[in-house]
Short mmCIF file of C-alpha atoms in Angstrom, two decimals:
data_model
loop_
_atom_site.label_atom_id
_atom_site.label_comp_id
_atom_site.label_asym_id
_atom_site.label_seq_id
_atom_site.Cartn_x
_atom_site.Cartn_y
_atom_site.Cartn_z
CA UNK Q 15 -63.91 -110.08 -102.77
CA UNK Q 16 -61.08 -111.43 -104.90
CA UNK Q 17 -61.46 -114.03 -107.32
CA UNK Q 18 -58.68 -116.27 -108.87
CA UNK Q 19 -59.05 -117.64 -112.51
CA UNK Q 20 -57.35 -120.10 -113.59
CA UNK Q 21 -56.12 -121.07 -117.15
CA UNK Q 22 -56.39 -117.59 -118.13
CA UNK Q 23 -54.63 -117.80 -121.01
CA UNK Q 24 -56.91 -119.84 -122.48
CA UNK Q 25 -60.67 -119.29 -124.28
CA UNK Q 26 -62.55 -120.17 -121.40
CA UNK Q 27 -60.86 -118.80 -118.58
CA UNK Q 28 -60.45 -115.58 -120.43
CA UNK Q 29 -64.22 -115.10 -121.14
CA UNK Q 30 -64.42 -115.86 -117.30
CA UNK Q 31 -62.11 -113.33 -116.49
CA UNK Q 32 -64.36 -110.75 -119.18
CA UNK Q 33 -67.53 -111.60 -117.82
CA UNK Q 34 -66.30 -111.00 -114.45
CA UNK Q 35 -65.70 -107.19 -115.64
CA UNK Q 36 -68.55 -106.68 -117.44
CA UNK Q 37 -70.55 -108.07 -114.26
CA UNK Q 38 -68.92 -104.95 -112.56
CA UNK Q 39 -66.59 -107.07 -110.33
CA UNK Q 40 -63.45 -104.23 -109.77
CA UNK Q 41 -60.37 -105.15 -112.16
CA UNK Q 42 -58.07 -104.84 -109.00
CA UNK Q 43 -59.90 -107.75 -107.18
CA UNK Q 44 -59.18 -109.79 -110.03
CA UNK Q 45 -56.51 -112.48 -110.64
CA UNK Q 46 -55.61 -113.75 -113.84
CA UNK Q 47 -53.37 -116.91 -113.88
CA UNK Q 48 -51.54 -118.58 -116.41
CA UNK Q 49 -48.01 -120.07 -117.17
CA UNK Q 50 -46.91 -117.28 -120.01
CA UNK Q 51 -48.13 -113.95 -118.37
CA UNK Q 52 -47.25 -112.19 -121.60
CA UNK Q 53 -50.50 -113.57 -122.99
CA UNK Q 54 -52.28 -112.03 -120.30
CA UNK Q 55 -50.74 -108.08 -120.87
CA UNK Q 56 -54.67 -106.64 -122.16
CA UNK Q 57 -55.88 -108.20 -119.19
CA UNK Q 58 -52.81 -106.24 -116.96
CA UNK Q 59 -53.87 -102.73 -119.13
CA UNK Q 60 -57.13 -103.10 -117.68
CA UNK Q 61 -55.95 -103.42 -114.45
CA UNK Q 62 -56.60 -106.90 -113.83
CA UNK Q 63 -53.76 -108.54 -111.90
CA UNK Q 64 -51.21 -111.48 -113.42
CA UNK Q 65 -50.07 -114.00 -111.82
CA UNK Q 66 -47.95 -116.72 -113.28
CA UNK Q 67 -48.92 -120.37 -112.45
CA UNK Q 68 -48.74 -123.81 -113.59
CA UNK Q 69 -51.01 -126.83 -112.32
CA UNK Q 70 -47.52 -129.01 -112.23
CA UNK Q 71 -45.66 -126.49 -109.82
CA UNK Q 72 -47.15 -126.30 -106.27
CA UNK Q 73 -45.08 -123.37 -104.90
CA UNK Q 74 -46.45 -121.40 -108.35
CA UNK Q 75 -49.67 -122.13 -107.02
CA UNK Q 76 -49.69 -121.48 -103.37
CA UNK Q 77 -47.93 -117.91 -104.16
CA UNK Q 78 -51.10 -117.27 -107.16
CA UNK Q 79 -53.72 -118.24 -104.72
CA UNK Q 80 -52.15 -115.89 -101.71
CA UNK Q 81 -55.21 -113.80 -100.83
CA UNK Q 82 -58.12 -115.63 -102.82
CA UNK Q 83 -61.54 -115.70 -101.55
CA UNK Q 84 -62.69 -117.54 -104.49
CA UNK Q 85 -61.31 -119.66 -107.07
CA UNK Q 86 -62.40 -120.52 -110.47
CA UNK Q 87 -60.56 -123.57 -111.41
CA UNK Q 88 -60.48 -124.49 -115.11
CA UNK Q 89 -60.21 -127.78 -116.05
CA UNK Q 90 -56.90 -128.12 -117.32
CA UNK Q 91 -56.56 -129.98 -120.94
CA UNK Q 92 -53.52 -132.74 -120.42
CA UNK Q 93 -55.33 -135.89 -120.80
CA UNK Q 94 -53.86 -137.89 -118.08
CA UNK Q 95 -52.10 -135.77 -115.90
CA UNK Q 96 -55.17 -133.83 -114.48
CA UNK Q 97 -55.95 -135.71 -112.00
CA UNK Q 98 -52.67 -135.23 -110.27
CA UNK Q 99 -52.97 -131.48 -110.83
CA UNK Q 100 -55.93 -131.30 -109.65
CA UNK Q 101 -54.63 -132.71 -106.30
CA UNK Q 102 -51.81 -130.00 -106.60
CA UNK Q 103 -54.61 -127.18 -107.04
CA UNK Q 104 -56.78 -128.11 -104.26
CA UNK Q 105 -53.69 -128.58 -101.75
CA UNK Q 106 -52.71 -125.29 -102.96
CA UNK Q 107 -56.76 -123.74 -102.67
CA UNK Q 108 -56.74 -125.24 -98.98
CA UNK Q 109 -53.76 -123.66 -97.84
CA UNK Q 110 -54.53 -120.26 -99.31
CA UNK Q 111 -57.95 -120.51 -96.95
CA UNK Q 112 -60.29 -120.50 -100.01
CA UNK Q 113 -63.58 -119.86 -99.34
CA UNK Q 114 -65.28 -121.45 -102.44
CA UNK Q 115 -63.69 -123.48 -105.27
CA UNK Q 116 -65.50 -123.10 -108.71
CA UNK Q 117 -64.58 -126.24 -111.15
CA UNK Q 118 -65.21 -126.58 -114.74
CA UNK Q 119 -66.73 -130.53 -115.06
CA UNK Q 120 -68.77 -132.57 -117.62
CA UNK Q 121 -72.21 -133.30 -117.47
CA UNK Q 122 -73.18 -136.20 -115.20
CA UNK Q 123 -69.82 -136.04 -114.16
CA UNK Q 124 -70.33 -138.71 -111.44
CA UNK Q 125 -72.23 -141.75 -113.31
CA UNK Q 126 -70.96 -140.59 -117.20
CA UNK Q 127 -69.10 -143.47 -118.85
CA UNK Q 128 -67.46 -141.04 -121.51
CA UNK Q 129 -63.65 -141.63 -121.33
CA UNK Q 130 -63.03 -137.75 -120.29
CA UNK Q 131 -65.51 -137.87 -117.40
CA UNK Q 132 -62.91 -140.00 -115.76
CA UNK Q 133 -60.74 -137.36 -114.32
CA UNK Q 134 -63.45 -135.02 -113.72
CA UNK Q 135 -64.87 -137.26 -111.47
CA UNK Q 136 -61.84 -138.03 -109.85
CA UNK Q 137 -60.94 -134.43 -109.84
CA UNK Q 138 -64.61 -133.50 -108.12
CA UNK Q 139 -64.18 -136.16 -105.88
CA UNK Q 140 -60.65 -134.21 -104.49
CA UNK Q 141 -62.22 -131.34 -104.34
CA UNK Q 142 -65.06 -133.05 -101.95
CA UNK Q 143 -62.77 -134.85 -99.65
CA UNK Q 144 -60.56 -131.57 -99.57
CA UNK Q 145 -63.51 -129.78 -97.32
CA UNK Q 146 -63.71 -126.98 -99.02
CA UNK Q 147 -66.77 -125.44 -99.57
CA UNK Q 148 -67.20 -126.18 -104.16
CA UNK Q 149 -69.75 -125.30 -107.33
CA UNK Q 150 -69.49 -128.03 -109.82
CA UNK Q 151 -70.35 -126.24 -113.60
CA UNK Q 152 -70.75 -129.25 -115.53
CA UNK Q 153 -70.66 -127.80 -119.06
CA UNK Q 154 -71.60 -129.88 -122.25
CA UNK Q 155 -69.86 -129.36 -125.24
CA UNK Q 156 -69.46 -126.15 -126.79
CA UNK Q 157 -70.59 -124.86 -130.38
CA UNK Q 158 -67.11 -123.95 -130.69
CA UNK Q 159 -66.04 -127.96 -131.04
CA UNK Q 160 -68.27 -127.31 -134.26
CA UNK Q 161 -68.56 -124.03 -135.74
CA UNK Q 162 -64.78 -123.92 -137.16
CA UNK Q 163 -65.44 -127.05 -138.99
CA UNK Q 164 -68.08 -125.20 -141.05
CA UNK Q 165 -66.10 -124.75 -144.18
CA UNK Q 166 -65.14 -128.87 -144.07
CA UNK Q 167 -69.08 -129.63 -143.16
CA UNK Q 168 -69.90 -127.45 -146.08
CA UNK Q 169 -67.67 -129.21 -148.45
CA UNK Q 170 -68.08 -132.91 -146.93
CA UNK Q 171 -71.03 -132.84 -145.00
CA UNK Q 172 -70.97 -134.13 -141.60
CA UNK Q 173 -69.32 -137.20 -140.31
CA UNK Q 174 -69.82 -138.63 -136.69
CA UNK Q 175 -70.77 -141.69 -134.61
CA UNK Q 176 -73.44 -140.10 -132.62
CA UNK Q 177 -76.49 -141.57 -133.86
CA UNK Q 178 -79.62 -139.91 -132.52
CA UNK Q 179 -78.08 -138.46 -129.55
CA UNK Q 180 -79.47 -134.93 -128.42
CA UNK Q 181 -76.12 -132.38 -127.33
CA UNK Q 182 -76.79 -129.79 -125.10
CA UNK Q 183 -73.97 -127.56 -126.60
CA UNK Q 184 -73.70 -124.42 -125.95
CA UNK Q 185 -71.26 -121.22 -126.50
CA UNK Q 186 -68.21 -120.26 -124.71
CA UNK Q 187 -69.43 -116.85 -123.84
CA UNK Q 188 -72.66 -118.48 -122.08
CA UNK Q 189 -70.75 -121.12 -120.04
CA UNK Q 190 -67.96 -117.87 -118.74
CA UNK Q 191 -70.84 -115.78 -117.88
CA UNK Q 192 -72.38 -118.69 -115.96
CA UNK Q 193 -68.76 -119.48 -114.11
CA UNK Q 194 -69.00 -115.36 -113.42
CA UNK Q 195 -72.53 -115.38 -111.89
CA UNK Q 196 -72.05 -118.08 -109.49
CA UNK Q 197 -68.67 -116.55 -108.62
CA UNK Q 198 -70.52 -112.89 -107.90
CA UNK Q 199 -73.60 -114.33 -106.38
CA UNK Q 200 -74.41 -116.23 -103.16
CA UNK Q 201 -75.86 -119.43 -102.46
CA UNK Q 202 -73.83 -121.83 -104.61
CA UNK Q 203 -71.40 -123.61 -102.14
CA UNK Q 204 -72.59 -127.38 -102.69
CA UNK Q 205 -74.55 -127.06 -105.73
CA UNK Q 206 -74.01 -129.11 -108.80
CA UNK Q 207 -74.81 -127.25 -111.85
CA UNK Q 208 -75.68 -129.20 -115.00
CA UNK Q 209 -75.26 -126.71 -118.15
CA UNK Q 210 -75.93 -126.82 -122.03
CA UNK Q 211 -78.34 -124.95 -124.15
CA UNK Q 212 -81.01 -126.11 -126.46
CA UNK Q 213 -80.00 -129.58 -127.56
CA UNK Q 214 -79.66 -131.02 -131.20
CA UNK Q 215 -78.74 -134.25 -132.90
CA UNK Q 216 -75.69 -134.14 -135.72
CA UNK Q 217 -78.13 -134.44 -138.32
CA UNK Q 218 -80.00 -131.19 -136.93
CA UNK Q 219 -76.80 -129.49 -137.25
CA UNK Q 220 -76.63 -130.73 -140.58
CA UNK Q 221 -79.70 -129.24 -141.28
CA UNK Q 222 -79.35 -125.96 -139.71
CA UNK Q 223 -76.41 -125.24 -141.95
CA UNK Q 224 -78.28 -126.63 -145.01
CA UNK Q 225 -80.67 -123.92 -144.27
CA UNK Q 226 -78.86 -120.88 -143.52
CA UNK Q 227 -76.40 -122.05 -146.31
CA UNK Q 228 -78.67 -123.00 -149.23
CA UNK Q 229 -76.53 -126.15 -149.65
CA UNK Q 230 -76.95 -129.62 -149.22
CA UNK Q 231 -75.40 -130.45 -146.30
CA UNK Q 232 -76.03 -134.05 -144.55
CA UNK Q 233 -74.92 -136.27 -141.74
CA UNK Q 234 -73.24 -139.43 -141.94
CA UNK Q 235 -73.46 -141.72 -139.01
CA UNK Q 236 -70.28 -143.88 -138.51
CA UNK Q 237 -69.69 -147.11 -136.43
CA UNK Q 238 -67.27 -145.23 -133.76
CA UNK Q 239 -64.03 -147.73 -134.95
CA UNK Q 240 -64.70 -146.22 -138.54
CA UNK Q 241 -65.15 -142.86 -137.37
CA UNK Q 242 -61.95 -143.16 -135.67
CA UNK Q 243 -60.46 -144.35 -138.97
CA UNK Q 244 -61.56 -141.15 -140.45
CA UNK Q 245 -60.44 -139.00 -138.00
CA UNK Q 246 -57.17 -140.31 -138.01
CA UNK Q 247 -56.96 -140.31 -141.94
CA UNK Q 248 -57.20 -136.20 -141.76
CA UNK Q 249 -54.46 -136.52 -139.35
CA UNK Q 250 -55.30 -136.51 -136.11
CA UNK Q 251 -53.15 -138.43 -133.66
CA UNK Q 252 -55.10 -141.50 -132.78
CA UNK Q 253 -55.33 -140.84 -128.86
CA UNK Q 254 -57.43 -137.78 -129.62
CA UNK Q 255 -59.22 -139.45 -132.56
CA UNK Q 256 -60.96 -141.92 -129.75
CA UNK Q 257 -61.74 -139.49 -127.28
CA UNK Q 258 -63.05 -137.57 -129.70
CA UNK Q 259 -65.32 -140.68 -131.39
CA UNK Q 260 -65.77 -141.61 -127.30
CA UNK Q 261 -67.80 -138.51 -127.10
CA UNK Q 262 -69.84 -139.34 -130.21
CA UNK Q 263 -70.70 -142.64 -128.54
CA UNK Q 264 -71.59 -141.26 -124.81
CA UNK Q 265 -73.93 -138.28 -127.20
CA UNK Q 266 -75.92 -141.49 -128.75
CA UNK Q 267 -76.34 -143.03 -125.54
CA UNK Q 268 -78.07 -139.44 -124.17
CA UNK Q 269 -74.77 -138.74 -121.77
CA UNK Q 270 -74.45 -134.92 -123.48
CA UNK Q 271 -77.76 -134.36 -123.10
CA UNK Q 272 -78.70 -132.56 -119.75
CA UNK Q 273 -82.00 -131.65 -118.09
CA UNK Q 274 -83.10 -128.14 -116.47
CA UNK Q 275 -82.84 -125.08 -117.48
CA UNK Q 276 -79.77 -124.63 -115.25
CA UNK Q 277 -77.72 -122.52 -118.14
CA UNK Q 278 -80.43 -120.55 -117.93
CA UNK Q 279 -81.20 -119.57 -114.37
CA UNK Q 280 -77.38 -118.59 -114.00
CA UNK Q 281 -77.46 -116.21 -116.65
CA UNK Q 282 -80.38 -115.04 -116.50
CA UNK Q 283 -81.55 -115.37 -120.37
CA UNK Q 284 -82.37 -117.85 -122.71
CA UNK Q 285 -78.66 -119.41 -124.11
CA UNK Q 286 -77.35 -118.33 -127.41
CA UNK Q 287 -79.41 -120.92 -129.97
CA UNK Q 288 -76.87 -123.22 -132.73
CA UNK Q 289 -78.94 -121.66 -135.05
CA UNK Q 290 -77.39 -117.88 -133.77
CA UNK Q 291 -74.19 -119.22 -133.53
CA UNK Q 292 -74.12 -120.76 -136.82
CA UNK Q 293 -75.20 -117.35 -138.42
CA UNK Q 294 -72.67 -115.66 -136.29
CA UNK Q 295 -70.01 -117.45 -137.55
CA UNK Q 296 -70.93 -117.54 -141.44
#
């Protein structure tokens, strides 16, 4: 078996690439992509192999994929231009002769009304008409869009527009182990996997931190135009600002909130809880 992994470079794709070793898959049959290989030299020590490729350069991409059986393609993260990647990738994944195509989606990819399940769905819906055989992991959001804001929550409290809305989130390391189970295991091709741990409102995580914290820590629920306002006070471009207050809205209206225990099954354990990854990263 070899297995390609894209966006290397990056948090996900590098806990991909680690849970793939730690699930015993040989370094060798390994491929570790990503546009500055430098990043990627621990990964060469270990004996993984490096490739250098960027979703905007076919001929990167058809030479990376030389070989593959698998591929674990990571969403990329250029609003706007990954739909036109992602036609790049699969072209490239079809005429390597992939035998499976892994892609990293959002939950409910195909009926979601959340501004960023637009090129996911148009990316999944490549993949489909490409004919390759493809495993959908439609991840929720991750602790990680939360934990390094502790010190600001702590000081602030918390500030969002996502009313009532239950979040499946879940950690990085528990979505790459997922990715590295379906890409070690058989019986995936076709399947649509809808993953997220334990889910929580923003007031629960309000609450959580209140009590491992001993502070007083609540949540303030915006109108998404004034949570947008705030965002952009702190700085934030605005672009990102109403994505960002777009996923707030789609979490009230239940779209980050996924059923099954699908997380689960894949890894084989119950999914790290907020409350463990709030005390892991106090």
């Amino acid at each position: 078996m070899s297995v390609v992994v894209t966006g290397a470079t990056g948090h996900l794709g590098r806990l991909i690439v680690t849970s793939l070793l730690d699930r015993g898959v040989p370094a060798e049959q390994i491929v570790a992509l990503g546009r500055d290989t430098s990043r990627l030299a621990d990964l060469a020590d270990r004996g993984v192999t490096v490739r250098q490729a960027d979703y905007n350069d076919a001929d990167s991409l058809r030479a990376a994929f030389a070989g593959a059986e698998k591929l674990m393609f990571v969403s990329g993260t250029e609003l706007g231009q990954r739909v036109a990647q992602a036609r790049t990738v699969v072209a490239a994944a079809k005429d390597a002769g992939v035998e499976l195509v892994a892609y990293t989606s959002i939950p409910k990819a195909d009926t979601s009304s959340l501004t960023l399940a637009v090129e996911h769905r148009a990316t999944e819906q490549e993949i489909e008409a490409s004919g390759l055989p493809y495993v959908f992991l439609r991840n929720s959001w991750y602790f990680e869009n939360y934990l390094p804001q502790i010190p600001t929550y702590l000081e602030h409290g918390v500030i969002g527009a996502a009313g009532d809305g239950r979040i499946s989130a879940a950690g990085r390391a528990d979505y790459a182990e997922a990715a590295a189970a379906v890409l070690t295991t058989e019986g995936h091709a076709g399947k649509v996997y809808e993953l997220g741990g334990a889910p929580f409102t923003m007031a629960e995580l309000a609450g959580e931190l209140s009590r491992q914290t001993g502070k007083d820590v609540t949540y303030t629920d915006l109108p998404v135009e004034k949570y947008v306002e705030v965002l952009v006070g702190t700085g934030m471009p605005e672009p990102f600002a109403a994505v960002l207050a777009d996923g707030d809205r789609g979490a009230a209206a239940g779209e980050l909130e996924v059923a099954g225990n699908d997380l689960e099954r894949l890894i084989g354990r119950k999914p790290t809880t907020l409350a463990e990854a709030i005390r892991a990263a106090l």
